[in-house]
XYZ file of N, CA, C and O in Angstrom:
388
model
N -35.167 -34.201 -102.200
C -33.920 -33.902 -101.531
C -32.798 -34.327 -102.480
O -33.152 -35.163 -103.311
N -31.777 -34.012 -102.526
C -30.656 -34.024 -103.129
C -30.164 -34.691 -103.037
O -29.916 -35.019 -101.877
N -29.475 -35.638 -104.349
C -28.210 -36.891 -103.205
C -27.462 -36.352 -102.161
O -27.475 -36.638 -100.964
N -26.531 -35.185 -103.044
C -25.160 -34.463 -102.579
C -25.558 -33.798 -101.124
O -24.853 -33.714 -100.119
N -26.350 -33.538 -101.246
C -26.782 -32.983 -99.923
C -27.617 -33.534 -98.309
O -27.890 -32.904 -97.287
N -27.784 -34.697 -98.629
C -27.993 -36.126 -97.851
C -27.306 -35.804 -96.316
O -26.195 -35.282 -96.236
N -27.989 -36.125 -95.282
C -27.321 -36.054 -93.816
C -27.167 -37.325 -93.781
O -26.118 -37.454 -93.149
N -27.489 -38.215 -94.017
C -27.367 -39.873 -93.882
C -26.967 -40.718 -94.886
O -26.934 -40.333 -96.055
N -26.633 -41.924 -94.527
C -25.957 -42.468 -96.060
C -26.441 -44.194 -95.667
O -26.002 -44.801 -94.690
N -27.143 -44.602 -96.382
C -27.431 -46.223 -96.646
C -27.004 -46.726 -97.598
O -26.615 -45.958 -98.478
N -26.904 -48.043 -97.810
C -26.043 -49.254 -98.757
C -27.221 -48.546 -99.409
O -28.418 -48.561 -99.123
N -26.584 -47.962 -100.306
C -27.775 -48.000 -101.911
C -28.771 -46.516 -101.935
O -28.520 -45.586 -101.168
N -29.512 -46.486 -102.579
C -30.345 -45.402 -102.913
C -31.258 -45.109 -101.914
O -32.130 -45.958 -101.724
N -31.267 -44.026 -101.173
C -33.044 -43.629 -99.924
C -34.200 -43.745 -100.980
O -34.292 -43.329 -102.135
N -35.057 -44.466 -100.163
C -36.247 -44.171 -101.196
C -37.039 -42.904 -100.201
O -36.462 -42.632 -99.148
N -38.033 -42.323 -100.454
C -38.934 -41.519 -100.426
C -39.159 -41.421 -98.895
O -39.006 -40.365 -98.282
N -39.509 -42.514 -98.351
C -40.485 -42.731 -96.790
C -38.755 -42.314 -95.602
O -38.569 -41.606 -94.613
N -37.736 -43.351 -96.573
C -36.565 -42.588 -95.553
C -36.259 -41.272 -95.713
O -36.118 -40.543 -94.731
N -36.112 -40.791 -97.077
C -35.806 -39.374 -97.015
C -36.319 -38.727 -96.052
O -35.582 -38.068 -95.320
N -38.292 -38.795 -95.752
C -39.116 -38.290 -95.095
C -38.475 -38.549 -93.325
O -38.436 -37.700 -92.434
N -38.163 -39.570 -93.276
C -37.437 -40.269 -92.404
C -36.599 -39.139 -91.575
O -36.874 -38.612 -90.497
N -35.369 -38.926 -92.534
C -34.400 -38.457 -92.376
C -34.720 -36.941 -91.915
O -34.231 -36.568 -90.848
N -35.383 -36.201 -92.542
C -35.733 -34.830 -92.790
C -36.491 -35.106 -91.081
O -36.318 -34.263 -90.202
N -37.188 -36.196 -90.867
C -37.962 -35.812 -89.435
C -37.038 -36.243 -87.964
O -37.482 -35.959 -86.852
N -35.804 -36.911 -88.142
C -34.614 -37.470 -87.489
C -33.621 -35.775 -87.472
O -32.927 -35.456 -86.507
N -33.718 -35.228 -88.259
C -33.040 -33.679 -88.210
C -33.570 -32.837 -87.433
O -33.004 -32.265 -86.501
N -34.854 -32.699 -87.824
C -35.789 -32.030 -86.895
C -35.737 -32.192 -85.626
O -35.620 -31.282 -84.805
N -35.856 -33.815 -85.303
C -35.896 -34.391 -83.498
C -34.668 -33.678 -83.207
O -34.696 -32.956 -82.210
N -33.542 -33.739 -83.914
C -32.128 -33.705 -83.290
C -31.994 -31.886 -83.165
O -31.063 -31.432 -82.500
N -32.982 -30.939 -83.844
C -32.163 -29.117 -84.089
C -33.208 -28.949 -82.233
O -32.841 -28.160 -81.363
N -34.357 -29.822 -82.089
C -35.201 -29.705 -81.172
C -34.636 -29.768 -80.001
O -34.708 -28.930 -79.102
N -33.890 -31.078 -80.009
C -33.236 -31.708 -78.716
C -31.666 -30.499 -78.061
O -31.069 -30.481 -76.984
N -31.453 -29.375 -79.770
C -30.034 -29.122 -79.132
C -30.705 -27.521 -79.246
O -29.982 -26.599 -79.623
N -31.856 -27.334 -78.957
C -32.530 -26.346 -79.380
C -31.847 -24.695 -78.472
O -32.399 -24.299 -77.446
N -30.919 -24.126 -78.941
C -30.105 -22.601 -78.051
C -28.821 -23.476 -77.273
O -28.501 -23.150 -76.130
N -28.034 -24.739 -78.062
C -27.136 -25.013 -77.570
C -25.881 -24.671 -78.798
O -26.279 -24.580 -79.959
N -24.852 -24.545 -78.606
C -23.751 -24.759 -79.551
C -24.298 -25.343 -81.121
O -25.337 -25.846 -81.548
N -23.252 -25.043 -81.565
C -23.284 -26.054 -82.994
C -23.094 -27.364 -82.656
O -23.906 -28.265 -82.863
N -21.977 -27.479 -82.113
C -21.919 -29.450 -81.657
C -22.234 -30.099 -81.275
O -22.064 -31.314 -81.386
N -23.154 -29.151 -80.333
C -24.462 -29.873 -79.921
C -25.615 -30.104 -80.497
O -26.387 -30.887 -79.946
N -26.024 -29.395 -81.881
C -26.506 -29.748 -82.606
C -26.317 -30.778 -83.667
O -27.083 -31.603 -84.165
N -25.015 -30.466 -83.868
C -24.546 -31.707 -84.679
C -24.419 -33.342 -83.989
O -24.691 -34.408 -84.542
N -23.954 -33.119 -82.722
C -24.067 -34.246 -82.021
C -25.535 -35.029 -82.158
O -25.811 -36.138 -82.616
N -26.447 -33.869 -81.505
C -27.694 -34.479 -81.713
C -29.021 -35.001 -82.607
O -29.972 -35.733 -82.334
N -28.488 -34.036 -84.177
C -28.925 -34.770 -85.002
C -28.181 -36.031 -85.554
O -29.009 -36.575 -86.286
N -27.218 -36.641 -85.562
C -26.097 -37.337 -85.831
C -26.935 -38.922 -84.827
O -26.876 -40.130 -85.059
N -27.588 -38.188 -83.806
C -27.703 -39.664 -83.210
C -29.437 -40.143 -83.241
O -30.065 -41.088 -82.763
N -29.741 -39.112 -83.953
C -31.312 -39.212 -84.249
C -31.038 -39.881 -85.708
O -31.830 -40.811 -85.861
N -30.005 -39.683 -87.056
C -29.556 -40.555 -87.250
C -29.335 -41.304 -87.462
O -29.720 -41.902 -88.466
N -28.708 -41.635 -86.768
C -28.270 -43.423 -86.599
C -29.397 -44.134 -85.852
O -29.453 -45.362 -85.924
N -30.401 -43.375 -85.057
C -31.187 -44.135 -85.088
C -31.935 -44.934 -85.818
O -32.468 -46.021 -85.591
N -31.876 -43.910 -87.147
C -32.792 -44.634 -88.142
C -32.530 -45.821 -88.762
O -33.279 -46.555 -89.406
N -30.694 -45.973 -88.327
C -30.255 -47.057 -88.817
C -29.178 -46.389 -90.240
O -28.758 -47.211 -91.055
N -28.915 -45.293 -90.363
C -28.592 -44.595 -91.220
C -27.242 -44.434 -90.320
O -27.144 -44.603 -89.104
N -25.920 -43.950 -91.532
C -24.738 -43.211 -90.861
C -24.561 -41.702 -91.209
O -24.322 -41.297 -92.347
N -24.693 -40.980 -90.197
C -24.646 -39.340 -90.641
C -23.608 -38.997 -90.968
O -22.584 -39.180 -90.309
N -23.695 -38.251 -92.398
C -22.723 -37.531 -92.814
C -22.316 -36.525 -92.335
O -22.928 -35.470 -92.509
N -20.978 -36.602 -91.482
C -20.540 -35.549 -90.473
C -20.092 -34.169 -91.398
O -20.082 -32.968 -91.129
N -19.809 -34.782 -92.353
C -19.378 -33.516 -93.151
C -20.222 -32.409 -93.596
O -19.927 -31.214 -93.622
N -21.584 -33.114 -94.026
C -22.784 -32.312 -94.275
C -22.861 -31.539 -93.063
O -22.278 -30.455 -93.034
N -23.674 -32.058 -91.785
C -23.496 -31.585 -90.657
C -23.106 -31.001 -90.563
O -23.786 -29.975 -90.571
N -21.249 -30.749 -90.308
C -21.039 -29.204 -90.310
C -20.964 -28.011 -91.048
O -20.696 -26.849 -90.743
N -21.322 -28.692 -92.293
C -21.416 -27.276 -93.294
C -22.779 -26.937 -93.206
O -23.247 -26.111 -93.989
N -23.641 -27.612 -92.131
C -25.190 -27.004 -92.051
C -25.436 -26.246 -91.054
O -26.014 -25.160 -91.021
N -24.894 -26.968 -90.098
C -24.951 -26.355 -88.038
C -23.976 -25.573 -87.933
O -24.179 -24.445 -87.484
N -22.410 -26.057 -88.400
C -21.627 -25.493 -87.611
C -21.179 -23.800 -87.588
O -20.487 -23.153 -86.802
N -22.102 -23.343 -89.142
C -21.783 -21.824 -89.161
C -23.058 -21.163 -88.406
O -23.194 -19.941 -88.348
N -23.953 -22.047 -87.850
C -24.726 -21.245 -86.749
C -24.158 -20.841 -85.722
O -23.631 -21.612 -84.919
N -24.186 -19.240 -85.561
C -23.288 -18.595 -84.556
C -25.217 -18.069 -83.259
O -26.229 -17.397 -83.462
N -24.677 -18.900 -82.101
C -25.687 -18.927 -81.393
C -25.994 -17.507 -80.345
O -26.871 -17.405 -79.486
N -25.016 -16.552 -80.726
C -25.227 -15.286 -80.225
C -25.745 -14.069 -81.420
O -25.819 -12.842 -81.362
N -25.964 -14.786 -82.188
C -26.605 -13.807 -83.318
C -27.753 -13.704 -82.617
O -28.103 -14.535 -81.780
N -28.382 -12.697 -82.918
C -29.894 -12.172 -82.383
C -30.469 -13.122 -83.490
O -29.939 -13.666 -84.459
N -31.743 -13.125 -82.995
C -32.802 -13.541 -83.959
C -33.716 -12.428 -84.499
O -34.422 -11.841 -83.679
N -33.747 -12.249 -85.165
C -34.870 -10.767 -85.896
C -35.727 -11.119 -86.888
O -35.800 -12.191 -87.488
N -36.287 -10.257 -86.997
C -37.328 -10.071 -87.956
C -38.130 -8.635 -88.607
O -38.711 -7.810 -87.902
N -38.035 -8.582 -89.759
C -38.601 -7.262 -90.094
C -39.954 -6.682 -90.243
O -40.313 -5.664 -90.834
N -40.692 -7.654 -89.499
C -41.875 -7.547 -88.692
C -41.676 -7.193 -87.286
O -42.703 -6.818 -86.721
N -41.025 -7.210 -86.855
C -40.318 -6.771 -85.432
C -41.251 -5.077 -85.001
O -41.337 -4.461 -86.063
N -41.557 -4.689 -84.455
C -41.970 -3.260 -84.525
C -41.493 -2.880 -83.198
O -41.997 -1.784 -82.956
N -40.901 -3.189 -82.405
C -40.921 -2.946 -80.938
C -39.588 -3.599 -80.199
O -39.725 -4.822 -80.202
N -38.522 -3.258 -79.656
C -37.623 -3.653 -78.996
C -37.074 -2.998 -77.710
O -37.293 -1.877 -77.250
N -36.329 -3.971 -77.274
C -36.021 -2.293 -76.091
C -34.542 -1.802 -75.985
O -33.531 -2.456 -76.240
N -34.616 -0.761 -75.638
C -33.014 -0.176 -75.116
C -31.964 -1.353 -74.797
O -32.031 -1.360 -73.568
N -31.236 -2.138 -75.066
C -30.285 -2.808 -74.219
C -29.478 -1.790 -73.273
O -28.810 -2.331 -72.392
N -29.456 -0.676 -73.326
C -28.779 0.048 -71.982
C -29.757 0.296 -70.809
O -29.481 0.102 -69.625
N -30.981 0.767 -71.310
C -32.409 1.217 -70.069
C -33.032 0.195 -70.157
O -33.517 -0.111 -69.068
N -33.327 -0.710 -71.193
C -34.544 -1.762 -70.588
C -35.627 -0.833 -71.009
O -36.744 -1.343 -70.929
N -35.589 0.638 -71.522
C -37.287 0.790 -71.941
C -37.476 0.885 -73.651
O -36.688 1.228 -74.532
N -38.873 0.426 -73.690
C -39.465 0.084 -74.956
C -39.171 1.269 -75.907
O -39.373 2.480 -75.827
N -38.489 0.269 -77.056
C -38.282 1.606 -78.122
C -39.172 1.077 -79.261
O -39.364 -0.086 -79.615
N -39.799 2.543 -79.875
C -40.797 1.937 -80.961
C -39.798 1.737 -82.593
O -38.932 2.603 -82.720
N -39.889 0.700 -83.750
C -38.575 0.775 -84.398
C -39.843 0.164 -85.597
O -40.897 -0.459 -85.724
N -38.747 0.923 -86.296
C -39.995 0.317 -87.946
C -38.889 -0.376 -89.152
O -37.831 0.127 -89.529
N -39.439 -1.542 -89.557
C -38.997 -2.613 -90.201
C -38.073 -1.659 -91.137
O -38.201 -0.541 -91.637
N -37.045 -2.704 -91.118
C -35.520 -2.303 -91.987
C -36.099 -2.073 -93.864
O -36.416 -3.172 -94.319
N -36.202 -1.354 -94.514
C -36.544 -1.641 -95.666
C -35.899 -2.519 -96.445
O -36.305 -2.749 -97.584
């Protein structure tokens, strides 16, 4: 992991087991705010965190969460199948090249 790019900040250098730490304190927190806002994501990794005893870098935070726009669809170009949003019936659709 990167210094510059660090969600947490301790007196001195992370060694290895916190990094691992940290990376699994992010995770608890995208889980806990899992189809909520950005600030609620940020809130909630922020206090997973400080749990560790770490202070979250709010700034990182929002240049990570906060451009998640939570009405974007989720897709995939494995997708083969969706439906009408006007009828509700199944349309057959083949991956975007």
């Amino acid at each position: 992991m990167t210094e510059g790019f660090e969600v947490g900040h301790a007196s001195g250098e992370l060694d290895d087991a916190t990094r691992h730490a940290l990376v699994a304190a992010q995770l608890r927190g995208e889980e806990k705010a899992k189809g909520r806002d950005p600030e609620a994501v940020i809130a909630a990794v922020a206090e997973e965190i400080r749990g560790l005893g770490l202070e979250p870098d709010q700034q990182e935070l929002e240049r990570r969460y906060a451009a998640i726009d939570p009405d974007l669809p989720v897709t995939s170009d494995t997708e083969q199948a969706r439906e009408d949003t006007q009828t509700g019936e199944h349309v057959e659709q083949q991956p975007t090249p």
